[in-house]
PDB file of C-alpha atoms in Angstrom:
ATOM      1  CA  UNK A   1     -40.653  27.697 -28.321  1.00 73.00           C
ATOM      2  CA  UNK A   2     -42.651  25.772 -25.927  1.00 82.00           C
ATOM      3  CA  UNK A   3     -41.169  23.281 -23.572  1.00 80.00           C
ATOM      4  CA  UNK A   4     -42.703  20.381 -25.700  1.00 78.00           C
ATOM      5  CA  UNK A   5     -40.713  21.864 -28.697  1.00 79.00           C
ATOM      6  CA  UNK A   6     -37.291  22.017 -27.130  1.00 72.00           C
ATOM      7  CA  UNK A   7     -37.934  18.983 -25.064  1.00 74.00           C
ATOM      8  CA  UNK A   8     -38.810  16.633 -28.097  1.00 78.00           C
ATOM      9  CA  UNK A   9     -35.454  18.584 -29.589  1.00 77.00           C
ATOM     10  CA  UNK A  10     -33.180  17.655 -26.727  1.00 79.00           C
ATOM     11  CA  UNK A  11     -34.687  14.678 -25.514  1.00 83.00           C
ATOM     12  CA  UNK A  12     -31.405  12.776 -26.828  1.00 80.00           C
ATOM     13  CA  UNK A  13     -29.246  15.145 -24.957  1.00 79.00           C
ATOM     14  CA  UNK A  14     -31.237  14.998 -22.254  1.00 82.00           C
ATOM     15  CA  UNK A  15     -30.878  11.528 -22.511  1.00 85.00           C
ATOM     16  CA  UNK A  16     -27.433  11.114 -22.845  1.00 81.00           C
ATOM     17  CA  UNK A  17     -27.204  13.361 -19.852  1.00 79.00           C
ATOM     18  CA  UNK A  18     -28.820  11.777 -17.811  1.00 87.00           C
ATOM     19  CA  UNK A  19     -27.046   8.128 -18.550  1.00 88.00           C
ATOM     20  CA  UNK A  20     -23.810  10.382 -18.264  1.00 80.00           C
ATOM     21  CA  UNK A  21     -25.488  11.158 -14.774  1.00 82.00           C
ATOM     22  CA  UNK A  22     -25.864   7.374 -14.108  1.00 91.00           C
ATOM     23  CA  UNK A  23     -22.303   6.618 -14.956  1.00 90.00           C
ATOM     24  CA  UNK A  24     -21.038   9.303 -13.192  1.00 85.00           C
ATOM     25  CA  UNK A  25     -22.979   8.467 -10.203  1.00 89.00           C
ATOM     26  CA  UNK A  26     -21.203   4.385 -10.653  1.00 94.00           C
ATOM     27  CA  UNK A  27     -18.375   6.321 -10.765  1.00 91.00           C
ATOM     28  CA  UNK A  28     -17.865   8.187  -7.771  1.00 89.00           C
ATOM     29  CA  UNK A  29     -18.848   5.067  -5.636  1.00 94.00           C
ATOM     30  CA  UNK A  30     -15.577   3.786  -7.548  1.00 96.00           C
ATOM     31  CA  UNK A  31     -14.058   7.171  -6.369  1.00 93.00           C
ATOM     32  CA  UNK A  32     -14.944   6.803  -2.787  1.00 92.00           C
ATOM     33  CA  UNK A  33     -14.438   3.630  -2.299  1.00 95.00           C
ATOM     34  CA  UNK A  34     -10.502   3.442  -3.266  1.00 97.00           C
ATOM     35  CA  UNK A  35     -10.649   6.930  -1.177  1.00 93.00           C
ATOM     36  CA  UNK A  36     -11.703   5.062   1.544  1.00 93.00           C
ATOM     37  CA  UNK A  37      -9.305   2.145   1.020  1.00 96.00           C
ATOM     38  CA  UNK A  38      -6.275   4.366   0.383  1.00 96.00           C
ATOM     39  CA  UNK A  39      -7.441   6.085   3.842  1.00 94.00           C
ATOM     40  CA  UNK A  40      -8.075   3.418   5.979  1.00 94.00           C
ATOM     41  CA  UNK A  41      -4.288   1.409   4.384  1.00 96.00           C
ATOM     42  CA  UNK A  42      -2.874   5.324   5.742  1.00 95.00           C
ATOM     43  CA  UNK A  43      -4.748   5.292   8.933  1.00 93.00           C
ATOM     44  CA  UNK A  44      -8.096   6.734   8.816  1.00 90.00           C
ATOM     45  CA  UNK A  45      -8.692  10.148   7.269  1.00 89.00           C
ATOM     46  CA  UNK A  46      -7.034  11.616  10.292  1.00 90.00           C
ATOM     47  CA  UNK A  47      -3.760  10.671   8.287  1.00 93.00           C
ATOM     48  CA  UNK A  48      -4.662  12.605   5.456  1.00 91.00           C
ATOM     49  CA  UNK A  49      -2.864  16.011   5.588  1.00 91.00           C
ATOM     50  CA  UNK A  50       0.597  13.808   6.221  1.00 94.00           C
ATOM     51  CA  UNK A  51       3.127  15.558   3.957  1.00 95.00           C
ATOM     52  CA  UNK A  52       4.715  12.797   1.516  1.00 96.00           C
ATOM     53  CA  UNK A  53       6.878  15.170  -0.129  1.00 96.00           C
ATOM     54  CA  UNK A  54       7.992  19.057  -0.271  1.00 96.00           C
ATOM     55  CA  UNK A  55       7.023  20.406  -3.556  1.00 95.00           C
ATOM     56  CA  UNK A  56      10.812  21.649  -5.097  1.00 96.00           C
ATOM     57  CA  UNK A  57      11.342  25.576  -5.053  1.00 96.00           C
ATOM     58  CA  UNK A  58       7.706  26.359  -3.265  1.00 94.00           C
ATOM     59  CA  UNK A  59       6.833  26.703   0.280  1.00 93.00           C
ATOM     60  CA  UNK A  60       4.350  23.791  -0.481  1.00 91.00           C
ATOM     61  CA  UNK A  61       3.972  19.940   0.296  1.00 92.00           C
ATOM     62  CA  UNK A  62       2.208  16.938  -1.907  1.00 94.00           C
ATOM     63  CA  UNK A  63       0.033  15.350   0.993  1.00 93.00           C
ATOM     64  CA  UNK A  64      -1.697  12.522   1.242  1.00 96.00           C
ATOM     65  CA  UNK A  65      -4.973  13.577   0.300  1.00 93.00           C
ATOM     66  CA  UNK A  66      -3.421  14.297  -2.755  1.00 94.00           C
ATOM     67  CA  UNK A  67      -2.374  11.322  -3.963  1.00 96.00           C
ATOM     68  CA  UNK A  68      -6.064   9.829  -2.917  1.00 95.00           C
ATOM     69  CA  UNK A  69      -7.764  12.513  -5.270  1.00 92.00           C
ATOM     70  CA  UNK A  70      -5.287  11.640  -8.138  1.00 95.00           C
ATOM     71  CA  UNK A  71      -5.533   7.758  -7.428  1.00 97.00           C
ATOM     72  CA  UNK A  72      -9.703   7.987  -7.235  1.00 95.00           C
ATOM     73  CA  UNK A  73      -9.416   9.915 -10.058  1.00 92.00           C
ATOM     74  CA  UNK A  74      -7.767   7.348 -12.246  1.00 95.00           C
ATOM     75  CA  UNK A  75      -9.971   4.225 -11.292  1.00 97.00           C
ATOM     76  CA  UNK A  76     -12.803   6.548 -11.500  1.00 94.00           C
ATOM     77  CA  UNK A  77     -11.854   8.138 -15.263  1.00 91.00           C
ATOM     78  CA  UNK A  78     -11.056   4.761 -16.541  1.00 94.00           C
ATOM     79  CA  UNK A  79     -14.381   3.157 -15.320  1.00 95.00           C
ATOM     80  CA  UNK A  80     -16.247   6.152 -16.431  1.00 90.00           C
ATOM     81  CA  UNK A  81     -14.682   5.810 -19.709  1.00 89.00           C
ATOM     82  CA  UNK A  82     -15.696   2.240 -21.006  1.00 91.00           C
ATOM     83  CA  UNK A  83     -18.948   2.665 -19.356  1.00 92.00           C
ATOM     84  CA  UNK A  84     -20.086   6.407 -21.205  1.00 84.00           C
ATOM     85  CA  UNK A  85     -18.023   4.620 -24.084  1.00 84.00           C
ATOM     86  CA  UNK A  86     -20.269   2.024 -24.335  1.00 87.00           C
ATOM     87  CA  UNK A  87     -23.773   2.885 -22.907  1.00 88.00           C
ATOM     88  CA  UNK A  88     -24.252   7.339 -22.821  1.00 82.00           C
ATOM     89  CA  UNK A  89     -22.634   8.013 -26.007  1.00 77.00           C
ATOM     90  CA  UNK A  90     -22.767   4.177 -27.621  1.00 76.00           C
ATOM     91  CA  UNK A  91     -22.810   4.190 -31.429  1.00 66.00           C
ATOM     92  CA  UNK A  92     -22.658   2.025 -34.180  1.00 52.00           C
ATOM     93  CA  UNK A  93     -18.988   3.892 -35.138  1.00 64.00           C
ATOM     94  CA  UNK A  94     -16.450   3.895 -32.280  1.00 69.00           C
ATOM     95  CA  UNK A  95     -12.921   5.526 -33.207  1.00 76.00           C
ATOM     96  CA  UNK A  96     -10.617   3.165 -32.101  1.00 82.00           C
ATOM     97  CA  UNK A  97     -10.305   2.777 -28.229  1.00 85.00           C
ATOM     98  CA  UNK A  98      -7.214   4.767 -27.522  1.00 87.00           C
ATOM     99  CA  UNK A  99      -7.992   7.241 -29.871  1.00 83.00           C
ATOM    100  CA  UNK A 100     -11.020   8.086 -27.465  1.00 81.00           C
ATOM    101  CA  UNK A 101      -9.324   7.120 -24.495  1.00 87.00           C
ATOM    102  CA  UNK A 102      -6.943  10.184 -24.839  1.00 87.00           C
ATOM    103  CA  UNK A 103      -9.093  12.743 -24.830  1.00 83.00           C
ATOM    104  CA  UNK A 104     -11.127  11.294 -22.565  1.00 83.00           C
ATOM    105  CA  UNK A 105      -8.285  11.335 -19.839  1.00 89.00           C
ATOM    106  CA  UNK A 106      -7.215  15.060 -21.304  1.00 88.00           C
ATOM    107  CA  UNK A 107     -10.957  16.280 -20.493  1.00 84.00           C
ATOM    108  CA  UNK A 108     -11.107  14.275 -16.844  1.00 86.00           C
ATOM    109  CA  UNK A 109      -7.390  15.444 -15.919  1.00 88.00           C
ATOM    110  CA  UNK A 110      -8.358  18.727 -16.581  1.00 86.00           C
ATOM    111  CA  UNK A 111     -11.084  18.994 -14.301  1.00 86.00           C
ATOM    112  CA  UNK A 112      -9.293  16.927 -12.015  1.00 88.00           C
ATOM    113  CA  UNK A 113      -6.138  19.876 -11.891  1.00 89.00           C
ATOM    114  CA  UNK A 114      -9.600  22.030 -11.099  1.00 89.00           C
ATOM    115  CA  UNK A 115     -10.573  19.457  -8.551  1.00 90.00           C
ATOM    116  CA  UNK A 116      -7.212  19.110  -6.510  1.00 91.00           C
ATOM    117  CA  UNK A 117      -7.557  22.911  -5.852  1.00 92.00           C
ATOM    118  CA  UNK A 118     -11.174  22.950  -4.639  1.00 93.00           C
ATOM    119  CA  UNK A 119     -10.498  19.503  -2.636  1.00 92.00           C
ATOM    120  CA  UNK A 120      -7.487  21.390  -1.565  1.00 92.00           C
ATOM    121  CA  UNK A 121      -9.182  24.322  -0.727  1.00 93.00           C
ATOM    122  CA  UNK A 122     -11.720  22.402   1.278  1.00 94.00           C
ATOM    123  CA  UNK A 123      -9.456  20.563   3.525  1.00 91.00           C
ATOM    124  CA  UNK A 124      -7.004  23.050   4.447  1.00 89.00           C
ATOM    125  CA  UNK A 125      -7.774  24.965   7.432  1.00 89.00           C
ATOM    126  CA  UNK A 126      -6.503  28.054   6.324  1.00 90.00           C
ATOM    127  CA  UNK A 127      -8.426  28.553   2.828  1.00 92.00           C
ATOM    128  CA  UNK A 128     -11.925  30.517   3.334  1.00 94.00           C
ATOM    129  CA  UNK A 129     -13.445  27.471   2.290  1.00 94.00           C
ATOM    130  CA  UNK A 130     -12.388  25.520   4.575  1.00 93.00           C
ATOM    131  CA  UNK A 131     -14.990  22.635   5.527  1.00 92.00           C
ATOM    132  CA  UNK A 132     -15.498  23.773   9.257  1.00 89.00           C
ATOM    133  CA  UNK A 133     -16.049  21.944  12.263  1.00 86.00           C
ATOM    134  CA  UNK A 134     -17.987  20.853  14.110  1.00 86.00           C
ATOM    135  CA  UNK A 135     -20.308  19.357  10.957  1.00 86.00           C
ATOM    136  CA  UNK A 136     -16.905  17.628   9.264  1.00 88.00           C
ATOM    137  CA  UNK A 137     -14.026  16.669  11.509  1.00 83.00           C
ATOM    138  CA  UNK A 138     -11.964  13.172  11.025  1.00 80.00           C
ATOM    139  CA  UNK A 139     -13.399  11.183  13.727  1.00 74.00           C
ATOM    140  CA  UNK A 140     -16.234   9.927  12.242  1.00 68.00           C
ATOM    141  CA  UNK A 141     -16.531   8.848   8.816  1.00 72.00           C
ATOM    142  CA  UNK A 142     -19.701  10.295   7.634  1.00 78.00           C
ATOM    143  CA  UNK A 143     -18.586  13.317   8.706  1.00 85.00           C
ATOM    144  CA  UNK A 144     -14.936  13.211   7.458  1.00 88.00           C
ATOM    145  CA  UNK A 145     -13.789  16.456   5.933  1.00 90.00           C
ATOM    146  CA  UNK A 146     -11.914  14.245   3.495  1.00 88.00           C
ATOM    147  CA  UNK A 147     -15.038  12.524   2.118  1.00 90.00           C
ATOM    148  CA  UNK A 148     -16.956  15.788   2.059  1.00 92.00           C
ATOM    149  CA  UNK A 149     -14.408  17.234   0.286  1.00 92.00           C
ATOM    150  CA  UNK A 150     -14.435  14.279  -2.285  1.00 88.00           C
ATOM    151  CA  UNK A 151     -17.554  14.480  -2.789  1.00 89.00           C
ATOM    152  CA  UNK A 152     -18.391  18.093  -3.245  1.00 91.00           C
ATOM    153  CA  UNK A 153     -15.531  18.893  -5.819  1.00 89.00           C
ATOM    154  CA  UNK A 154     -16.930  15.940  -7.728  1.00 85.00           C
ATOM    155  CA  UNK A 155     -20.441  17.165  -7.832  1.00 85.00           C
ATOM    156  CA  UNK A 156     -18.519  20.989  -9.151  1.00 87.00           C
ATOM    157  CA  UNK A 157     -16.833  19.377 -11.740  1.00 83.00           C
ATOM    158  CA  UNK A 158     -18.825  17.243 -13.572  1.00 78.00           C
ATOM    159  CA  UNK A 159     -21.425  19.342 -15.458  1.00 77.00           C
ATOM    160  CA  UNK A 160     -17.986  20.676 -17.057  1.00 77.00           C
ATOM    161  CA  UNK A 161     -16.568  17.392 -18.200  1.00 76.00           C
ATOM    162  CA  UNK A 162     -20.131  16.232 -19.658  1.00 73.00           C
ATOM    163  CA  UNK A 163     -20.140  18.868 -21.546  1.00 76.00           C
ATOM    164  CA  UNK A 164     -16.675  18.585 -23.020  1.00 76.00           C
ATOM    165  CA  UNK A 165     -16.615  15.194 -23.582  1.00 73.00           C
ATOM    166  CA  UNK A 166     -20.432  15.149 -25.311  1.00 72.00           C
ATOM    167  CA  UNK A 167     -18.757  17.965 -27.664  1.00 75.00           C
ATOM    168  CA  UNK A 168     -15.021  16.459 -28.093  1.00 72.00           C
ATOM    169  CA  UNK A 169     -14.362  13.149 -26.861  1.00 71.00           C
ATOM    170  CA  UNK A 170     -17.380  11.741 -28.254  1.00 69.00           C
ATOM    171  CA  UNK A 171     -18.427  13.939 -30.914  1.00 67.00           C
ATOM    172  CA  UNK A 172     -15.705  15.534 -32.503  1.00 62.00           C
ATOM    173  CA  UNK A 173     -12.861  12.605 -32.162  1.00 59.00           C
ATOM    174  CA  UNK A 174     -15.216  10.575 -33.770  1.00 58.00           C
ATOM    175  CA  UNK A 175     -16.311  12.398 -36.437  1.00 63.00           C
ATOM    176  CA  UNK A 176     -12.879  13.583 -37.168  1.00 66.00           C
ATOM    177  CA  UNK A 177     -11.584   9.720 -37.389  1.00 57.00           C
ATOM    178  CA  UNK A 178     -14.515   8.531 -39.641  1.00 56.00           C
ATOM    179  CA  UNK A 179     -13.984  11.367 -42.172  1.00 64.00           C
ATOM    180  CA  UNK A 180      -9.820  10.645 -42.281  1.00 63.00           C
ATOM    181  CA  UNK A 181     -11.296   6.913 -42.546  1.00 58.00           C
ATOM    182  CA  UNK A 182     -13.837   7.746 -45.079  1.00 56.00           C
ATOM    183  CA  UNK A 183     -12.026  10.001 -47.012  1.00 55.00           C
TER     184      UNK A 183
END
């Protein structure tokens, strides 16, 4: 095959990629900016490794940051949602909203579970992966370990969730309501 071949035979997937890149990009200003809200309502990012709670029957805590991935991640999934709903993978057949919506938020909180680990990972000072100092510290916003941390574990997960949702949420949930509506 030459690349004119597989290009004119993905150039809708390529497409749709590529708006899903848009979206996604709209989407984690929405991240980061209720990141930085949450952060600077707690403090400044300096606040974020406060402990809000001891997680039951582990030696672990729920901390701050935590809640800001899993609050970004929200505003982010829903925005994402009616936006790749309605522009990347647009149609003249919708299932009804919900019945996308689910799966949607299924696919997202999965690779948000992966997420919290790597942002996780990235902030704590005694993981290998640790963002180190002195590039990413907490005095300075631009070079907030927080931020970084946002940012890189949403670039990681993405390419993952455009993928499922191309082949599930938007594909298969469709296809699977307009033949029980068909039928």
């Amino acid at each position: 095959m030459t690349s004119a071949t597989l290009y004119t035979r993905y150039r809708h997937v390529l497409r749709q990629f590529v708006k899903f890149g848009l979206v996604g990009g709209a989407g984690v200003v929405v991240n980061m900016l209720v990141a930085i809200g949450m952060n600077k309502l707690n403090g400044g990012t300096v606040n974020a490794q406060n402990i809000l709670f001891a997680i039951p029957g582990t030696p672990f805590n729920f901390r701050f940051t935590s809640l800001v991935w899993i609050v970004a991640f929200l505003v982010a999934n829903l925005f994402n949602f009616q936006l790749n709903r309605s522009w990347t993978f647009r149609g003249t057949r919708h299932a009804p909203w919900l019945t996308e919506f689910w799966p949607f938020l299924a696919v997202g909180s999965a690779a948000a579970a992966v997420g919290l680990f790597i942002k996780v990972a990235l902030t704590n000072p005694n993981s290998p992966v640790y963002l180190p100092e002195p590039w990413f510290h907490e005095n300075a916003g631009l070079q907030s370990r927080e931020y970084w941390a946002q940012l890189i574990t949403i670039v990681v997960t993405m390419p993952v969730n455009f993928i499922v949702n191309k082949l599930w949420t938007f594909r298969h949930i469709r296809n699977k309501h307009f033949s029980s509506v068909d039928g």
